[in-house]
Short mmCIF file of C-alpha atoms and ligand atoms in Angstrom, two decimals:
data_model
loop_
_atom_site.label_atom_id
_atom_site.label_comp_id
_atom_site.label_asym_id
_atom_site.label_seq_id
_atom_site.Cartn_x
_atom_site.Cartn_y
_atom_site.Cartn_z
CA UNK A 23 -3.79 -7.53 1.88
CA UNK A 24 -3.90 -6.15 5.25
CA UNK A 25 -7.31 -6.00 5.61
CA UNK A 26 -7.43 -9.81 5.08
CA UNK A 27 -4.63 -10.46 7.59
CA UNK A 28 -6.23 -7.80 9.80
CA UNK A 29 -9.69 -9.81 9.52
CA UNK A 30 -7.86 -12.82 10.72
CA UNK A 31 -6.15 -11.72 12.85
CA UNK A 32 -9.03 -10.23 14.53
CA UNK A 33 -11.31 -13.74 14.09
CA UNK A 34 -8.41 -15.32 16.06
CA UNK A 35 -8.35 -12.76 18.83
CA UNK A 36 -11.98 -13.54 19.40
CA UNK A 37 -11.37 -17.63 19.29
CA UNK A 38 -8.54 -17.47 22.00
CA UNK A 39 -9.76 -14.58 23.89
CA UNK A 40 -6.79 -12.73 23.05
CA UNK A 41 -5.79 -8.88 23.66
CA UNK A 42 -3.30 -7.33 21.59
CA UNK A 43 -0.95 -4.92 23.46
CA UNK A 44 1.49 -2.78 21.66
CA UNK A 45 4.27 -0.37 22.74
CA UNK A 46 4.58 3.26 21.46
CA UNK A 47 7.89 2.08 19.31
CA UNK A 48 5.86 -0.27 17.16
CA UNK A 49 5.23 0.19 13.68
CA UNK A 50 2.15 2.33 12.53
CA UNK A 51 0.28 -0.68 11.25
CA UNK A 52 0.99 -2.71 14.51
CA UNK A 53 -0.32 0.33 16.86
CA UNK A 54 -3.32 0.69 14.82
CA UNK A 55 -4.29 -3.05 15.03
CA UNK A 56 -3.75 -3.12 19.17
CA UNK A 57 -6.23 -3.21 21.80
CA UNK A 58 -4.04 -0.88 23.85
CA UNK A 59 -0.70 0.94 22.89
CA UNK A 60 1.08 2.53 25.78
CA UNK A 61 4.62 3.09 27.16
CA UNK A 62 6.54 0.41 29.46
CA UNK A 63 4.55 1.34 32.61
CA UNK A 64 1.20 1.58 31.25
CA UNK A 65 1.43 -1.81 29.42
CA UNK A 66 2.48 -3.30 32.51
CA UNK A 67 -0.86 -2.21 34.27
CA UNK A 68 -2.85 -3.43 31.29
CA UNK A 69 -1.17 -6.70 31.54
CA UNK A 70 -1.69 -7.26 35.00
CA UNK A 71 -5.53 -6.12 34.84
CA UNK A 72 -6.79 -7.58 31.52
CA UNK A 73 -9.21 -10.36 31.97
CA UNK A 74 -7.76 -12.48 28.52
CA UNK A 75 -6.59 -15.61 28.34
CA UNK A 76 -3.77 -14.91 25.59
CA UNK A 77 -1.76 -11.62 25.84
CA UNK A 78 -0.33 -10.78 21.84
CA UNK A 79 2.66 -8.44 23.23
CA UNK A 80 3.80 -6.33 20.51
CA UNK A 81 7.30 -5.30 21.80
CA UNK A 82 10.43 -6.91 23.01
CA UNK A 83 11.20 -9.76 25.32
CA UNK A 84 11.57 -8.02 28.82
CA UNK A 85 8.11 -6.63 28.38
CA UNK A 86 6.49 -10.22 27.65
CA UNK A 87 8.29 -11.27 30.26
CA UNK A 88 7.00 -8.42 32.74
CA UNK A 89 3.68 -9.45 31.50
CA UNK A 90 4.24 -13.17 32.32
CA UNK A 91 5.52 -12.27 35.60
CA UNK A 92 2.28 -10.36 36.60
CA UNK A 93 -0.51 -12.40 34.78
CA UNK A 94 1.05 -15.99 35.31
CA UNK A 95 -2.07 -17.56 34.31
CA UNK A 96 -2.06 -16.14 30.96
CA UNK A 97 -0.56 -17.28 27.87
CA UNK A 98 1.69 -14.62 27.13
CA UNK A 99 3.10 -14.69 23.42
CA UNK A 100 6.04 -12.53 21.82
CA UNK A 101 5.49 -12.65 17.66
CA UNK A 102 9.14 -12.60 17.18
CA UNK A 103 11.17 -14.87 19.54
CA UNK A 104 14.53 -12.81 18.32
CA UNK A 105 12.93 -9.35 19.42
CA UNK A 106 15.13 -8.51 22.64
CA UNK A 107 16.40 -5.51 24.25
CA UNK A 108 20.22 -5.27 23.90
CA UNK A 109 19.95 -2.69 26.90
CA UNK A 110 18.18 -5.40 28.99
CA UNK A 111 21.11 -7.90 28.35
CA UNK A 112 23.62 -5.60 29.36
CA UNK A 113 23.73 -6.65 32.92
CA UNK A 114 23.45 -10.27 34.19
CA UNK A 115 22.12 -11.76 37.15
CA UNK A 116 25.49 -12.59 38.06
CA UNK A 117 26.69 -9.24 37.16
CA UNK A 118 24.29 -7.68 39.60
CA UNK A 119 25.10 -10.26 42.41
CA UNK A 120 28.60 -9.03 42.34
CA UNK A 121 27.91 -5.39 42.47
CA UNK A 122 25.30 -6.07 45.23
CA UNK A 123 28.53 -7.94 47.03
CA UNK A 124 30.67 -4.86 46.31
CA UNK A 125 27.84 -2.64 47.97
CA UNK A 126 25.99 -4.96 50.80
CA UNK A 127 23.96 -2.10 52.25
CA UNK A 128 22.62 -0.87 49.08
CA UNK A 129 19.01 -1.20 47.92
CA UNK A 130 18.53 -2.15 43.90
CA UNK A 131 16.53 -0.35 41.63
CA UNK A 132 16.00 -1.76 38.05
CA UNK A 133 14.61 -0.40 35.08
CA UNK A 134 12.12 -2.48 33.78
CA UNK A 135 14.37 -2.66 30.62
CA UNK A 136 15.79 -5.81 32.37
CA UNK A 137 15.57 -9.55 32.06
CA UNK A 138 13.31 -11.51 34.82
CA UNK A 139 16.37 -12.65 36.72
CA UNK A 140 17.90 -9.38 37.44
CA UNK A 141 14.48 -8.43 38.54
CA UNK A 142 14.50 -11.09 40.93
CA UNK A 143 17.86 -9.82 42.33
CA UNK A 144 16.23 -6.00 42.43
CA UNK A 145 14.51 -4.46 45.41
CA UNK A 146 12.52 -2.43 43.13
CA UNK A 147 11.59 -1.90 39.60
CA UNK A 148 10.99 1.11 37.47
CA UNK A 149 9.98 2.62 34.51
CA UNK A 150 11.41 5.67 32.92
CA UNK A 151 7.82 7.31 33.94
CA UNK A 152 8.24 6.72 37.23
CA UNK A 153 12.25 6.03 38.05
CA UNK A 154 12.46 9.37 39.92
CA UNK A 155 9.47 8.89 42.55
CA UNK A 156 10.55 5.25 43.34
CA UNK A 157 14.15 6.78 43.96
CA UNK A 158 12.64 9.58 45.87
CA UNK A 159 10.70 7.46 47.96
CA UNK A 160 13.81 5.00 49.71
CA UNK A 161 15.12 6.10 52.82
CA UNK A 162 17.62 8.78 52.48
CA UNK A 163 20.67 7.26 54.54
CA UNK A 164 20.40 3.77 51.92
CA UNK A 165 22.98 3.76 49.10
CA UNK A 166 21.06 2.96 46.28
CA UNK A 167 22.10 0.76 42.74
CA UNK A 168 20.43 1.40 39.81
CA UNK A 169 20.54 -0.76 36.72
CA UNK A 170 21.08 -1.06 33.75
CA UNK A 171 20.78 2.38 32.33
CA UNK A 172 23.26 5.03 33.02
CA UNK A 173 21.70 7.84 31.15
CA UNK A 174 18.29 7.33 33.07
CA UNK A 175 20.10 6.77 36.02
CA UNK A 176 22.02 10.16 35.79
CA UNK A 177 18.55 11.93 35.00
CA UNK A 178 17.44 10.49 38.37
CA UNK A 179 20.58 11.69 40.03
CA UNK A 180 19.80 14.95 38.86
CA UNK A 181 16.35 14.97 39.82
CA UNK A 182 16.37 13.46 43.07
CA UNK A 183 20.03 14.78 43.97
CA UNK A 184 20.79 11.60 45.32
CA UNK A 185 24.16 9.76 44.64
CA UNK A 186 23.34 6.67 42.96
CA UNK A 187 25.70 3.45 42.31
CA UNK A 188 25.50 3.15 38.25
CA UNK A 189 25.90 0.39 35.88
CA UNK A 190 27.39 1.47 32.35
CA UNK A 191 24.37 0.10 30.33
CA UNK A 192 22.66 2.15 27.66
CA UNK A 193 20.07 2.15 24.77
CA UNK A 194 21.92 2.28 21.41
CA UNK A 195 18.84 3.81 19.56
CA UNK A 196 18.81 6.85 22.20
CA UNK A 197 22.63 7.49 22.49
CA UNK A 198 22.67 7.73 18.73
CA UNK A 199 20.66 10.78 18.70
CA UNK A 200 23.11 13.80 19.15
CA UNK A 201 23.29 17.33 20.50
CA UNK A 202 23.78 18.10 17.10
CA UNK A 203 20.91 16.89 15.73
CA UNK A 204 18.83 18.91 18.24
CA UNK A 205 20.52 21.97 17.58
CA UNK A 206 20.05 21.73 13.57
CA UNK A 207 16.28 20.85 14.10
CA UNK A 208 15.89 23.89 16.42
CA UNK A 209 17.70 26.16 14.18
CA UNK A 210 15.07 25.20 11.47
CA UNK A 211 12.10 25.30 13.38
CA UNK A 212 12.86 27.76 16.31
CA UNK A 213 9.34 27.54 17.54
CA UNK A 214 9.18 23.96 18.31
CA UNK A 215 9.36 22.31 21.76
CA UNK A 216 11.96 19.42 22.46
CA UNK A 217 10.75 16.35 24.08
CA UNK A 218 13.43 13.89 24.61
CA UNK A 219 13.40 10.68 26.35
CA UNK A 220 15.48 10.32 29.65
CA UNK A 221 17.64 7.33 27.47
CA UNK A 222 19.16 10.18 25.71
CA UNK A 223 22.79 11.50 26.39
CA UNK A 224 23.33 14.16 29.08
CA UNK A 225 24.25 16.92 26.06
CA UNK A 226 20.88 15.73 24.26
CA UNK A 227 19.03 16.38 27.48
CA UNK A 228 20.77 19.76 28.20
CA UNK A 229 19.18 21.12 24.83
CA UNK A 230 15.79 19.53 25.49
CA UNK A 231 12.62 21.62 27.07
CA UNK A 232 11.14 18.19 28.44
CA UNK A 233 12.02 14.62 29.62
CA UNK A 234 9.46 12.33 29.20
CA UNK A 235 8.70 8.63 29.02
CA UNK A 236 6.84 7.77 25.48
CA UNK A 237 3.51 7.77 27.50
CA UNK A 238 4.32 10.98 29.09
CA UNK A 239 5.27 12.74 25.85
CA UNK A 240 1.65 11.63 24.26
CA UNK A 241 -0.15 13.36 27.37
CA UNK A 242 1.84 16.53 26.94
CA UNK A 243 1.42 17.28 23.35
CA UNK A 244 -2.10 16.33 23.88
CA UNK A 245 -2.05 19.25 26.63
CA UNK A 246 0.20 21.59 25.04
CA UNK A 247 -0.81 25.06 23.03
CA UNK A 248 2.51 24.14 21.05
CA UNK A 249 1.96 23.51 17.45
CA UNK A 250 5.55 21.77 16.39
CA UNK A 251 7.73 19.26 18.57
CA UNK A 252 11.21 17.95 17.97
CA UNK A 253 10.72 14.13 19.22
CA UNK A 254 14.17 12.79 20.63
CA UNK A 255 13.21 9.14 21.09
CA UNK A 256 12.49 5.91 18.93
CA UNK A 257 10.55 7.56 15.92
CA UNK A 258 7.85 5.05 15.82
CA UNK A 259 5.92 7.20 18.50
CA UNK A 260 5.43 10.00 15.84
CA UNK A 261 2.58 8.01 14.16
CA UNK A 262 0.36 7.90 17.33
CA UNK A 263 1.32 11.67 18.39
CA UNK A 264 0.33 12.62 14.58
CA UNK A 265 -2.76 10.65 15.13
CA UNK A 266 -3.72 12.15 18.21
CA UNK A 267 -2.98 15.49 17.24
CA UNK A 268 -3.51 16.07 13.68
CA UNK A 269 -3.26 19.94 13.91
CA UNK A 270 0.22 19.85 15.64
CA UNK A 271 3.62 18.77 13.73
CA UNK A 272 6.12 16.09 14.89
CA UNK A 273 9.63 16.28 13.48
CA UNK A 274 11.98 13.28 14.63
CA UNK A 275 15.38 14.62 15.94
CA UNK A 276 16.63 12.43 13.79
CA UNK A 277 15.47 9.43 11.35
CA UNK A 278 18.37 7.26 12.58
CA UNK A 279 16.69 6.70 15.84
CA UNK A 280 14.62 3.44 15.03
CA UNK A 281 14.87 0.07 17.33
CA UNK A 282 15.69 -2.83 14.89
CA UNK A 283 14.07 -5.30 17.63
CA UNK A 284 10.73 -3.46 18.07
CA UNK A 285 10.51 -3.16 14.44
CA UNK A 286 10.82 -6.95 14.00
CA UNK A 287 7.23 -7.38 14.85
CA UNK A 288 4.75 -7.61 11.69
CA UNK A 289 1.23 -7.95 10.90
CA UNK A 290 1.95 -11.82 9.16
CA UNK A 291 3.90 -12.70 12.77
CA UNK A 292 0.78 -11.30 14.86
CA UNK A 293 -1.17 -13.91 12.73
CA UNK A 294 1.14 -16.39 13.22
CA UNK A 295 1.71 -16.10 16.72
CA UNK A 296 -2.20 -16.56 17.31
CA UNK A 297 -2.49 -19.18 14.60
CA UNK A 298 -0.14 -21.62 16.54
CA UNK A 299 0.16 -19.90 19.68
CA UNK A 300 3.72 -19.23 19.43
CA UNK A 301 6.26 -17.95 21.29
CA UNK A 302 5.22 -18.44 24.47
CA UNK A 303 7.19 -16.49 26.96
CA UNK A 304 7.10 -17.88 30.72
CA UNK A 305 9.60 -17.27 33.76
CA UNK A 306 10.60 -20.05 36.29
CA UNK A 307 8.44 -19.66 39.39
CA UNK A 308 11.20 -19.00 41.70
CA UNK A 309 12.26 -16.51 39.49
CA UNK A 310 8.81 -14.80 38.92
CA UNK A 311 7.81 -14.64 42.59
CA UNK A 312 10.95 -12.81 43.26
CA UNK A 313 11.08 -10.40 40.43
CA UNK A 314 6.72 -9.68 41.13
CA UNK A 315 7.82 -8.15 44.33
CA UNK A 316 10.22 -5.54 42.77
CA UNK A 317 7.38 -4.79 40.01
CA UNK A 318 4.34 -4.98 42.32
CA UNK A 319 6.21 -1.72 44.06
CA UNK A 320 5.86 0.03 40.55
CA UNK A 321 2.73 -1.36 39.39
CA UNK A 322 0.53 -1.01 42.48
CA UNK A 323 2.09 1.52 44.85
CA UNK A 324 3.12 4.16 42.23
CA UNK A 325 0.34 6.01 40.12
CA UNK A 326 0.64 6.19 36.55
CA UNK A 327 1.95 9.82 35.75
P1 13P B 25 8.94 4.20 27.82
O1 13P B 25 7.94 3.76 26.80
O2 13P B 25 8.69 3.55 29.31
O3 13P B 25 9.53 5.39 27.60
O4 13P B 25 10.31 3.27 27.24
C1 13P B 25 11.14 3.22 26.68
C2 13P B 25 12.19 2.35 26.01
O5 13P B 25 12.89 2.33 25.38
C3 13P B 25 10.99 0.96 25.89
O6 13P B 25 11.80 0.00 25.44
FE1 SF4 B 26 15.83 -1.68 23.82
FE2 SF4 B 26 16.11 1.04 23.26
FE3 SF4 B 26 14.98 -0.77 21.83
FE4 SF4 B 26 13.86 0.00 24.11
S1 SF4 B 26 14.18 1.45 21.93
S2 SF4 B 26 13.84 -1.88 23.30
S3 SF4 B 26 15.60 0.25 25.27
S4 SF4 B 26 16.93 -1.16 22.30
#
């Protein structure tokens, strides 16, 4: 069944000169199907570089919007039009404008998990892989607004020593992981290294060994001598971790850490997406031009870590 679907998808991909990009939280079959898998930063770079005419984005809306902003001449497709990110929707452009009015001297850094309109109101964009470097590069005397993820924001405060103006956004998938989950897993596997995403809460971060984006987790595991890891992020990444490191064991901090929006994308929907060229993701030109400035800083100026 899957083989037939995959064969049809491959055929349509050739016909449309399409490329399939998938986030590390996608299901195993989507990650295996994709031409490129990665974290938000890696996928943004791929979206900007590819010479394909069509990008099928297996992820959530803000990722497809980012691809549309960086490659406006390409057709960007999101196979499920309802695959959104609740954290990205926790701040609107109007709310950000209000915040900017309260802090007129502040620079604005927005996490890539934000809408195109919020990016358009920001000076810099960042991902979890480069948030620390972006904030560190800003003039020391300048106040900085950081939206929307308060947990990533607190991680940046700790690493940079800067006093950021935070927004109370959060990722419901990462805040579901508790300190007790990590402690219980560590008790069972005392030799395991704990890799946690900076979107996790402070108590989880405090009992973890490394705080990494999903792409950084993959690189860390590949270069580590450790044979056992506890993974405190969305469980989809465990598929690729296992595939790339067959000699190591990867234990999810909790099986509850599943992003329902990421899991909306299925092989069938990828096929329909290529058959009907749906759902096209576009960003109005005025928003796109402003949002691109914030994204360019992230994609061009800072190297991938
Ligand atoms: P990264 O893959 O950039 O670490 O992002 C995590 C995330 O929550 C994406 O929605
Ligand atoms: Fe949004 Fe969290 Fe899902 Fe990522 S894992 S798409 S941040 S809800």
